[in-house]
GROMACS .gro file of C-alpha atoms in nm:
model
  411
    1MET     CA    1   2.384   1.225   0.939
    2SER     CA    2   2.108   1.276   0.681
    3ALA     CA    3   1.783   1.434   0.797
    4THR     CA    4   1.436   1.470   0.646
    5LEU     CA    5   1.151   1.683   0.778
    6PHE     CA    6   0.793   1.607   0.677
    7THR     CA    7   0.575   1.914   0.720
    8GLY     CA    8   0.217   1.993   0.630
    9VAL     CA    9   0.109   1.635   0.693
   10ASN     CA   10  -0.177   1.467   0.875
   11ILE     CA   11  -0.032   1.191   1.088
   12PHE     CA   12  -0.165   0.843   1.157
   13ASP     CA   13   0.065   0.726   1.435
   14GLY     CA   14  -0.030   0.357   1.441
   15SER     CA   15  -0.289   0.377   1.718
   16ASP     CA   16  -0.658   0.358   1.634
   17THR     CA   17  -0.704   0.731   1.692
   18PRO     CA   18  -0.789   1.011   1.446
   19LEU     CA   19  -0.534   1.180   1.224
   20PHE     CA   20  -0.366   1.488   1.362
   21PRO     CA   21  -0.176   1.764   1.181
   22GLY     CA   22   0.192   1.791   1.253
   23GLU     CA   23   0.553   1.742   1.151
   24VAL     CA   24   0.794   1.449   1.168
   25LEU     CA   25   1.172   1.477   1.173
   26VAL     CA   26   1.387   1.182   1.062
   27ARG     CA   27   1.758   1.169   1.137
   28GLY     CA   28   1.959   0.876   1.009
   29ASP     CA   29   1.739   0.568   1.017
   30ARG     CA   30   1.519   0.682   1.309
   31ILE     CA   31   1.227   0.911   1.378
   32ALA     CA   32   1.387   1.190   1.582
   33ALA     CA   33   1.079   1.393   1.677
   34VAL     CA   34   0.705   1.426   1.619
   35ALA     CA   35   0.523   1.760   1.653
   36ARG     CA   36   0.150   1.818   1.681
   37GLY     CA   37  -0.057   2.108   1.555
   38ASP     CA   38   0.129   2.436   1.511
   39GLU     CA   39   0.451   2.320   1.681
   40ARG     CA   40   0.752   2.343   1.449
   41LEU     CA   41   1.059   2.121   1.458
   42ASP     CA   42   1.420   2.219   1.397
   43ARG     CA   43   1.479   2.227   1.020
   44SER     CA   44   1.856   2.284   1.032
   45GLY     CA   45   2.034   2.053   0.790
   46ALA     CA   46   1.713   1.872   0.693
   47THR     CA   47   1.559   1.815   0.352
   48VAL     CA   48   1.206   1.949   0.386
   49ILE     CA   49   0.922   1.748   0.233
   50GLU     CA   50   0.603   1.950   0.197
   51GLY     CA   51   0.318   1.709   0.255
   52LYS     CA   52   0.043   1.938   0.128
   53GLY     CA   53  -0.212   1.775   0.356
   54ARG     CA   54  -0.119   1.416   0.270
   55THR     CA   55  -0.126   1.140   0.531
   56LEU     CA   56   0.201   1.032   0.691
   57MET     CA   57   0.173   0.686   0.845
   58PRO     CA   58   0.387   0.387   0.940
   59GLY     CA   59   0.487   0.139   0.674
   60LEU     CA   60   0.253  -0.160   0.652
   61VAL     CA   61   0.342  -0.506   0.784
   62GLU     CA   62   0.245  -0.818   0.589
   63ALA     CA   63   0.181  -1.075   0.862
   64HIS     CA   64   0.136  -1.378   0.635
   65ALA     CA   65   0.400  -1.336   0.365
   66HIS     CA   66   0.493  -1.587   0.098
   67LEU     CA   67   0.762  -1.411  -0.102
   68THR     CA   68   0.862  -1.738  -0.272
   69TRP     CA   69   0.506  -1.803  -0.393
   70PRO     CA   70   0.577  -1.702  -0.755
   71SER     CA   71   0.285  -1.492  -0.880
   72SER     CA   72   0.276  -1.114  -0.854
   73VAL     CA   73   0.078  -0.831  -1.008
   74GLU     CA   74   0.370  -0.790  -1.247
   75ARG     CA   75   0.398  -1.153  -1.353
   76VAL     CA   76   0.147  -1.434  -1.302
   77ILE     CA   77   0.315  -1.774  -1.294
   78ASN     CA   78   0.082  -2.072  -1.296
   79SER     CA   79   0.323  -2.293  -1.106
   80MET     CA   80   0.452  -2.313  -0.750
   81LYS     CA   81   0.797  -2.456  -0.823
   82LEU     CA   82   1.052  -2.314  -1.065
   83PRO     CA   83   1.414  -2.396  -1.145
   84GLU     CA   84   1.607  -2.292  -0.837
   85ASP     CA   85   1.796  -1.995  -0.987
   86GLU     CA   86   1.481  -1.858  -1.149
   87HIS     CA   87   1.291  -1.910  -0.826
   88ARG     CA   88   1.545  -1.699  -0.638
   89ARG     CA   89   1.515  -1.421  -0.897
   90VAL     CA   90   1.136  -1.425  -0.879
   91THR     CA   91   1.154  -1.417  -0.500
   92ALA     CA   92   1.378  -1.109  -0.513
   93ASP     CA   93   1.130  -0.944  -0.752
   94ASN     CA   94   0.846  -1.024  -0.514
   95ALA     CA   95   1.033  -0.860  -0.226
   96ARG     CA   96   1.069  -0.540  -0.427
   97ILE     CA   97   0.704  -0.552  -0.536
   98THR     CA   98   0.594  -0.593  -0.173
   99LEU     CA   99   0.789  -0.281  -0.079
  100ASP     CA  100   0.657  -0.096  -0.386
  101HIS     CA  101   0.307  -0.145  -0.243
  102GLY     CA  102   0.388   0.004   0.097
  103PHE     CA  103   0.476  -0.304   0.300
  104THR     CA  104   0.803  -0.220   0.472
  105SER     CA  105   0.804  -0.536   0.688
  106ALA     CA  106   0.698  -0.895   0.626
  107TYR     CA  107   0.665  -1.195   0.856
  108SER     CA  108   0.707  -1.510   0.652
  109ALA     CA  109   0.443  -1.780   0.654
  110GLY     CA  110   0.668  -2.022   0.470
  111SER     CA  111   0.921  -2.050   0.191
  112LEU     CA  112   0.961  -2.302  -0.090
  113GLY     CA  113   1.334  -2.326  -0.023
  114GLU     CA  114   1.490  -2.355   0.320
  115ARG     CA  115   1.778  -2.118   0.240
  116PHE     CA  116   1.588  -1.881   0.010
  117GLU     CA  117   1.459  -1.641   0.273
  118PRO     CA  118   1.761  -1.618   0.505
  119GLU     CA  119   1.969  -1.529   0.197
  120LEU     CA  120   1.705  -1.281   0.077
  121ARG     CA  121   1.675  -1.119   0.422
  122ASP     CA  122   2.052  -1.072   0.443
  123ARG     CA  123   2.073  -0.920   0.093
  124ILE     CA  124   1.789  -0.681   0.178
  125ASP     CA  125   1.953  -0.585   0.507
  126THR     CA  126   2.283  -0.501   0.338
  127GLY     CA  127   2.104  -0.287   0.078
  128GLU     CA  128   2.192  -0.517  -0.211
  129LEU     CA  129   1.822  -0.578  -0.289
  130PRO     CA  130   1.512  -0.366  -0.224
  131GLY     CA  131   1.251  -0.529  -0.006
  132PRO     CA  132   1.076  -0.527   0.329
  133ARG     CA  133   1.232  -0.612   0.662
  134LEU     CA  134   1.190  -0.988   0.665
  135ARG     CA  135   1.146  -1.250   0.932
  136ALA     CA  136   1.269  -1.542   0.726
  137SER     CA  137   1.117  -1.889   0.733
  138ALA     CA  138   1.158  -2.241   0.611
  139LEU     CA  139   0.853  -2.434   0.494
  140GLU     CA  140   0.762  -2.757   0.665
  141LYS     CA  141   0.569  -2.947   0.401
  142GLY     CA  142   0.373  -3.167   0.635
  143MET     CA  143   0.308  -3.536   0.578
  144GLU     CA  144   0.426  -3.681   0.249
  145GLY     CA  145   0.144  -3.752   0.007
  146VAL     CA  146  -0.103  -3.495   0.137
  147VAL     CA  147  -0.271  -3.349  -0.171
  148GLY     CA  148  -0.198  -2.981  -0.224
  149VAL     CA  149   0.098  -2.945   0.011
  150PRO     CA  150   0.344  -2.719  -0.177
  151GLU     CA  151   0.642  -2.897  -0.324
  152GLY     CA  152   0.956  -2.720  -0.208
  153HIS     CA  153   1.320  -2.753  -0.307
  154ASP     CA  154   1.411  -2.946   0.009
  155PRO     CA  155   1.313  -3.286   0.147
  156THR     CA  156   1.061  -3.331   0.424
  157HIS     CA  157   1.218  -3.393   0.763
  158ASP     CA  158   1.233  -3.716   0.958
  159ARG     CA  159   0.897  -3.743   1.138
  160SER     CA  160   1.037  -3.906   1.452
  161ILE     CA  161   1.055  -3.698   1.770
  162GLN     CA  162   1.433  -3.694   1.737
  163GLY     CA  163   1.402  -3.595   1.371
  164LEU     CA  164   1.165  -3.309   1.449
  165ARG     CA  165   1.399  -3.172   1.713
  166ALA     CA  166   1.694  -3.197   1.476
  167TYR     CA  167   1.497  -3.021   1.203
  168VAL     CA  168   1.421  -2.726   1.431
  169HIS     CA  169   1.786  -2.688   1.531
  170ARG     CA  170   1.898  -2.721   1.168
  171MET     CA  171   1.663  -2.442   1.053
  172LYS     CA  172   1.805  -2.218   1.326
  173ALA     CA  173   2.158  -2.301   1.214
  174ILE     CA  174   2.093  -2.200   0.852
  175GLY     CA  175   1.958  -1.863   0.965
  176CYS     CA  176   1.579  -1.892   0.974
  177ASP     CA  177   1.395  -1.661   1.214
  178THR     CA  178   1.080  -1.874   1.221
  179ILE     CA  179   0.966  -2.218   1.107
  180LYS     CA  180   0.631  -2.293   0.945
  181PHE     CA  181   0.454  -2.618   1.031
  182LEU     CA  182   0.131  -2.751   0.884
  183MET     CA  183  -0.055  -2.852   1.198
  184SER     CA  184  -0.360  -2.942   0.993
  185SER     CA  185  -0.440  -2.989   0.628
  186ASP     CA  186  -0.689  -2.769   0.441
  187GLU     CA  187  -1.018  -2.788   0.251
  188GLY     CA  188  -0.832  -2.641  -0.047
  189PHE     CA  189  -0.610  -2.950  -0.050
  190ALA     CA  190  -0.887  -3.211  -0.025
  191PRO     CA  191  -1.252  -3.226   0.096
  192GLY     CA  192  -1.249  -3.250   0.473
  193GLY     CA  193  -0.878  -3.168   0.477
  194SER     CA  194  -0.914  -2.896   0.740
  195GLN     CA  195  -0.987  -3.161   1.003
  196VAL     CA  196  -0.687  -3.379   0.917
  197LEU     CA  197  -0.427  -3.333   1.192
  198MET     CA  198  -0.063  -3.354   1.091
  199TYR     CA  199   0.115  -3.364   1.428
  200SER     CA  200   0.030  -3.536   1.754
  201GLU     CA  201   0.036  -3.360   2.089
  202ASP     CA  202   0.371  -3.523   2.171
  203GLU     CA  203   0.518  -3.411   1.838
  204ALA     CA  204   0.391  -3.056   1.884
  205GLN     CA  205   0.540  -3.041   2.233
  206ALA     CA  206   0.875  -3.168   2.104
  207ILE     CA  207   0.876  -2.901   1.834
  208GLY     CA  208   0.797  -2.631   2.091
  209GLU     CA  209   1.064  -2.749   2.334
  210ALA     CA  210   1.328  -2.763   2.058
  211ALA     CA  211   1.235  -2.414   1.938
  212ARG     CA  212   1.279  -2.269   2.286
  213GLU     CA  213   1.618  -2.440   2.314
  214ALA     CA  214   1.728  -2.308   1.974
  215GLY     CA  215   1.582  -1.959   2.016
  216ILE     CA  216   1.363  -1.966   1.706
  217TRP     CA  217   0.998  -1.874   1.653
  218LEU     CA  218   0.726  -2.110   1.537
  219ALA     CA  219   0.438  -2.045   1.300
  220CYS     CA  220   0.177  -2.279   1.163
  221HIS     CA  221  -0.114  -2.341   0.933
  222ALA     CA  222  -0.397  -2.453   1.161
  223GLN     CA  223  -0.757  -2.494   1.052
  224ALA     CA  224  -0.900  -2.757   1.288
  225ALA     CA  225  -0.975  -2.654   1.646
  226GLU     CA  226  -0.746  -2.925   1.783
  227ALA     CA  227  -0.462  -2.807   1.556
  228VAL     CA  228  -0.499  -2.457   1.701
  229LYS     CA  229  -0.495  -2.597   2.054
  230ARG     CA  230  -0.184  -2.809   1.998
  231ALA     CA  231   0.002  -2.514   1.848
  232THR     CA  232  -0.102  -2.283   2.129
  233ARG     CA  233  -0.004  -2.527   2.401
  234ALA     CA  234   0.332  -2.581   2.229
  235GLY     CA  235   0.410  -2.208   2.231
  236PHE     CA  236   0.374  -2.116   1.865
  237ARG     CA  237   0.409  -1.742   1.800
  238ALA     CA  238   0.196  -1.709   1.483
  239ILE     CA  239  -0.105  -1.929   1.418
  240PHE     CA  240  -0.251  -1.877   1.073
  241HIS     CA  241  -0.618  -1.921   0.975
  242CYS     CA  242  -0.775  -2.064   1.298
  243THR     CA  243  -1.095  -2.108   1.098
  244TYR     CA  244  -1.255  -2.374   1.319
  245ALA     CA  245  -1.129  -2.247   1.655
  246ASP     CA  246  -1.379  -2.338   1.928
  247GLU     CA  247  -1.426  -2.189   2.275
  248GLU     CA  248  -1.155  -2.405   2.429
  249ALA     CA  249  -0.910  -2.299   2.158
  250LEU     CA  250  -1.001  -1.934   2.212
  251ASP     CA  251  -0.951  -1.975   2.588
  252LEU     CA  252  -0.600  -2.109   2.528
  253MET     CA  253  -0.519  -1.833   2.281
  254GLU     CA  254  -0.648  -1.565   2.516
  255ALA     CA  255  -0.425  -1.696   2.794
  256ARG     CA  256  -0.123  -1.647   2.562
  257ARG     CA  257  -0.243  -1.329   2.392
  258ASP     CA  258   0.066  -1.131   2.495
  259HIS     CA  259   0.287  -1.373   2.301
  260LEU     CA  260   0.063  -1.492   2.018
  261PHE     CA  261  -0.063  -1.352   1.687
  262THR     CA  262  -0.296  -1.475   1.418
  263ALA     CA  263  -0.336  -1.382   1.053
  264PRO     CA  264  -0.649  -1.547   0.913
  265ALA     CA  265  -0.567  -1.479   0.545
  266PRO     CA  266  -0.909  -1.387   0.405
  267GLY     CA  267  -0.748  -1.258   0.085
  268LEU     CA  268  -0.690  -1.604  -0.059
  269LEU     CA  269  -1.044  -1.722   0.013
  270TRP     CA  270  -1.193  -1.400  -0.125
  271ALA     CA  271  -0.990  -1.441  -0.445
  272ARG     CA  272  -1.106  -1.802  -0.482
  273CYS     CA  273  -1.468  -1.692  -0.449
  274HIS     CA  274  -1.459  -1.384  -0.670
  275GLU     CA  275  -1.147  -1.360  -0.883
  276ALA     CA  276  -1.029  -1.708  -0.982
  277GLU     CA  277  -1.266  -1.805  -1.263
  278ALA     CA  278  -0.997  -1.750  -1.526
  279PHE     CA  279  -0.796  -2.016  -1.341
  280GLY     CA  280  -1.078  -2.271  -1.341
  281ILE     CA  281  -1.219  -2.188  -0.998
  282GLY     CA  282  -1.581  -2.077  -1.020
  283TRP     CA  283  -1.830  -2.050  -0.736
  284ALA     CA  284  -1.893  -2.425  -0.721
  285GLU     CA  285  -1.521  -2.498  -0.707
  286ALA     CA  286  -1.476  -2.228  -0.442
  287GLU     CA  287  -1.746  -2.394  -0.232
  288ARG     CA  288  -1.580  -2.735  -0.277
  289MET     CA  289  -1.244  -2.588  -0.171
  290GLY     CA  290  -1.395  -2.447   0.147
  291ALA     CA  291  -1.352  -2.081   0.048
  292VAL     CA  292  -1.717  -1.985   0.090
  293SER     CA  293  -1.763  -2.159   0.425
  294GLY     CA  294  -1.418  -2.043   0.534
  295LEU     CA  295  -1.507  -1.677   0.496
  296GLU     CA  296  -1.833  -1.735   0.686
  297LEU     CA  297  -1.650  -1.910   0.969
  298MET     CA  298  -1.387  -1.636   0.987
  299ALA     CA  299  -1.660  -1.371   1.007
  300ASP     CA  300  -1.783  -1.551   1.319
  301VAL     CA  301  -1.456  -1.639   1.494
  302ILE     CA  302  -1.245  -1.327   1.429
  303PRO     CA  303  -1.476  -1.088   1.622
  304LYS     CA  304  -1.468  -1.336   1.911
  305MET     CA  305  -1.087  -1.324   1.908
  306ARG     CA  306  -1.087  -0.946   1.910
  307LYS     CA  307  -1.320  -0.933   2.211
  308ARG     CA  308  -1.070  -1.150   2.397
  309GLY     CA  309  -0.777  -0.923   2.308
  310ILE     CA  310  -0.616  -1.175   2.070
  311ARG     CA  311  -0.421  -0.982   1.807
  312VAL     CA  312  -0.554  -1.046   1.455
  313LEU     CA  313  -0.338  -0.910   1.172
  314PRO     CA  314  -0.389  -0.864   0.797
  315GLY     CA  315  -0.201  -1.099   0.570
  316GLY     CA  316  -0.377  -1.291   0.298
  317ASP     CA  317  -0.167  -1.572   0.150
  318TYR     CA  318  -0.065  -1.366  -0.151
  319GLY     CA  319   0.144  -1.526  -0.426
  320PHE     CA  320  -0.104  -1.760  -0.593
  321PRO     CA  321  -0.187  -1.692  -0.962
  322TYR     CA  322  -0.535  -1.564  -0.874
  323ASN     CA  323  -0.415  -1.389  -0.556
  324PRO     CA  324  -0.084  -1.231  -0.659
  325ILE     CA  325   0.170  -1.046  -0.447
  326GLY     CA  326   0.101  -0.673  -0.471
  327ARG     CA  327  -0.266  -0.699  -0.378
  328ASN     CA  328  -0.178  -0.737  -0.010
  329ALA     CA  329  -0.345  -0.413   0.105
  330ARG     CA  330  -0.682  -0.555   0.006
  331ASP     CA  331  -0.678  -0.751   0.331
  332LEU     CA  332  -0.728  -0.425   0.523
  333GLN     CA  333  -1.053  -0.365   0.335
  334LEU     CA  334  -1.164  -0.722   0.404
  335PHE     CA  335  -1.100  -0.671   0.776
  336VAL     CA  336  -1.344  -0.379   0.763
  337ASP     CA  337  -1.604  -0.542   0.538
  338LEU     CA  338  -1.602  -0.895   0.683
  339PHE     CA  339  -1.475  -0.875   1.040
  340GLY     CA  340  -1.619  -0.548   1.173
  341PHE     CA  341  -1.292  -0.357   1.214
  342THR     CA  342  -1.308   0.018   1.182
  343GLN     CA  343  -1.068   0.155   0.924
  344ALA     CA  344  -0.846   0.288   1.203
  345GLN     CA  345  -0.845  -0.052   1.376
  346ALA     CA  346  -0.751  -0.229   1.053
  347LEU     CA  347  -0.466   0.018   1.001
  348SER     CA  348  -0.345  -0.032   1.358
  349ALA     CA  349  -0.349  -0.408   1.308
  350ALA     CA  350  -0.135  -0.368   0.995
  351THR     CA  351   0.112  -0.126   1.157
  352ARG     CA  352   0.141  -0.119   1.538
  353ASP     CA  353   0.042  -0.485   1.588
  354GLY     CA  354   0.254  -0.584   1.291
  355GLY     CA  355   0.554  -0.419   1.455
  356ALA     CA  356   0.489  -0.629   1.766
  357LEU     CA  357   0.476  -0.945   1.554
  358MET     CA  358   0.806  -0.855   1.389
  359ASP     CA  359   0.953  -0.768   1.733
  360LEU     CA  360   1.114  -0.463   1.575
  361PRO     CA  361   1.084  -0.089   1.652
  362VAL     CA  362   0.847  -0.030   1.359
  363GLY     CA  363   0.474   0.017   1.309
  364GLU     CA  364   0.431   0.355   1.480
  365VAL     CA  365   0.515   0.718   1.412
  366ARG     CA  366   0.698   0.778   1.738
  367ALA     CA  367   1.035   0.926   1.830
  368GLY     CA  368   1.306   0.662   1.857
  369LEU     CA  369   1.149   0.410   1.621
  370LEU     CA  370   1.284   0.316   1.280
  371ALA     CA  371   1.172   0.557   1.009
  372ASP     CA  372   0.959   0.322   0.800
  373LEU     CA  373   0.699   0.566   0.666
  374LEU     CA  374   0.441   0.613   0.391
  375LEU     CA  375   0.324   0.948   0.257
  376VAL     CA  376  -0.021   0.881   0.116
  377ASP     CA  377  -0.236   1.089  -0.118
  378GLY     CA  378  -0.565   1.100   0.069
  379ASP     CA  379  -0.701   0.981   0.402
  380PRO     CA  380  -0.689   0.602   0.452
  381LEU     CA  381  -0.896   0.638   0.769
  382GLY     CA  382  -1.174   0.773   0.551
  383ASP     CA  383  -1.118   0.531   0.264
  384ILE     CA  384  -0.885   0.245   0.343
  385ALA     CA  385  -0.910   0.118  -0.015
  386ILE     CA  386  -0.673   0.391  -0.137
  387LEU     CA  387  -0.384   0.187   0.005
  388GLN     CA  388  -0.451  -0.069  -0.270
  389ASP     CA  389  -0.342   0.186  -0.531
  390LYS     CA  390   0.037   0.215  -0.528
  391ALA     CA  391   0.008   0.541  -0.723
  392ARG     CA  392  -0.144   0.690  -0.406
  393LEU     CA  393   0.177   0.607  -0.217
  394HIS     CA  394   0.345   0.940  -0.279
  395ALA     CA  395   0.658   0.839  -0.090
  396ILE     CA  396   0.787   0.519   0.070
  397MET     CA  397   1.066   0.545   0.327
  398LYS     CA  398   1.242   0.253   0.494
  399GLY     CA  399   1.503   0.315   0.760
  400GLY     CA  400   1.526   0.685   0.675
  401ARG     CA  401   1.596   0.619   0.306
  402PHE     CA  402   1.344   0.676   0.031
  403HIS     CA  403   1.246   0.371  -0.171
  404LYS     CA  404   1.005   0.598  -0.359
  405GLN     CA  405   0.999   0.976  -0.360
  406ALA     CA  406   0.817   1.207  -0.600
  407PRO     CA  407   1.092   1.442  -0.728
  408ARG     CA  408   0.879   1.756  -0.694
  409ASP     CA  409   0.856   1.704  -0.315
  410ALA     CA  410   1.220   1.777  -0.239
  411ASP     CA  411   1.318   2.138  -0.179
   0.00000   0.00000   0.00000
């Protein structure tokens, strides 16, 4: 069994506590032991990595991933739908790029092909392709004719109660881990779109009941307060955005906080406000698309969620031309700047809480967990922005294997 010992490192263990000096031993795909201070671990048979004061931390979790959204920092594609074979290749590239930037796990917020992500997940898991651990999704496109709803490679389901139930069971059968529903529209689709509800209470309840029968998770886009409430009552696991959540919605979410997560996705709105002019979106267009008001509303509602113990995770709708995959770590900075998180709290949300969302033994530096680790040049608790620079990711380990390792580190 292969073994790696990290020594001379400062450890961020996934909790919102200060760094501590120590060592970490990896055997096989697991963290075998963690030492603090001057304690030394057994080096026998291990490759020793001298950290030289770098930070060792859990791999990041992208809680709102769109690996099939085509644009990345390596290739901007001003389209959302490609020929199917090309789309699969771009999706595989995006998985590798996500891992290149330190995200060792990703929870999908929707795919543009129903079979794309189960296939991708399985190829990653067998080692055929590099990429993060993936909770694979289908994309429910919502009501036909709604402006801005992404056009996928598969038809929209039958909207009858029976059709909804059949759709849920079919997505389970093809291997999806989670299903994305659009419970409301969005200001970015059309003015006033955020208040347009896509599913009735009866439909939401039927979806929830079918998901429990099939053993599959549910996620949704929900802007309007009533959309958030319907999703919460129906037992959805991940509710994205929640921009207009009112006190009743927050009460419902708090009651389910042990089983519910939200990823508000400020990254997309920030990009629309500040980085999309080359794509025809200036400040006036950003206001019209609800990006300016959306950030203001999030800055009000997210701290309220945190006070209630509702888990809020980074994940910013990356994959649009002006918000490409690879910029994902910027969300951590936005959590600090906009939502009042400390840098340690933002890191915990992106690691420990992300591991809980994935329902996998990841997200912490703790004996027995999977060895998904980053060795970072610098202290992200002092300057969280360094995680946006992939050159500062000195080493990236997933399941005890190096995806990236600087050659000079190995003895």
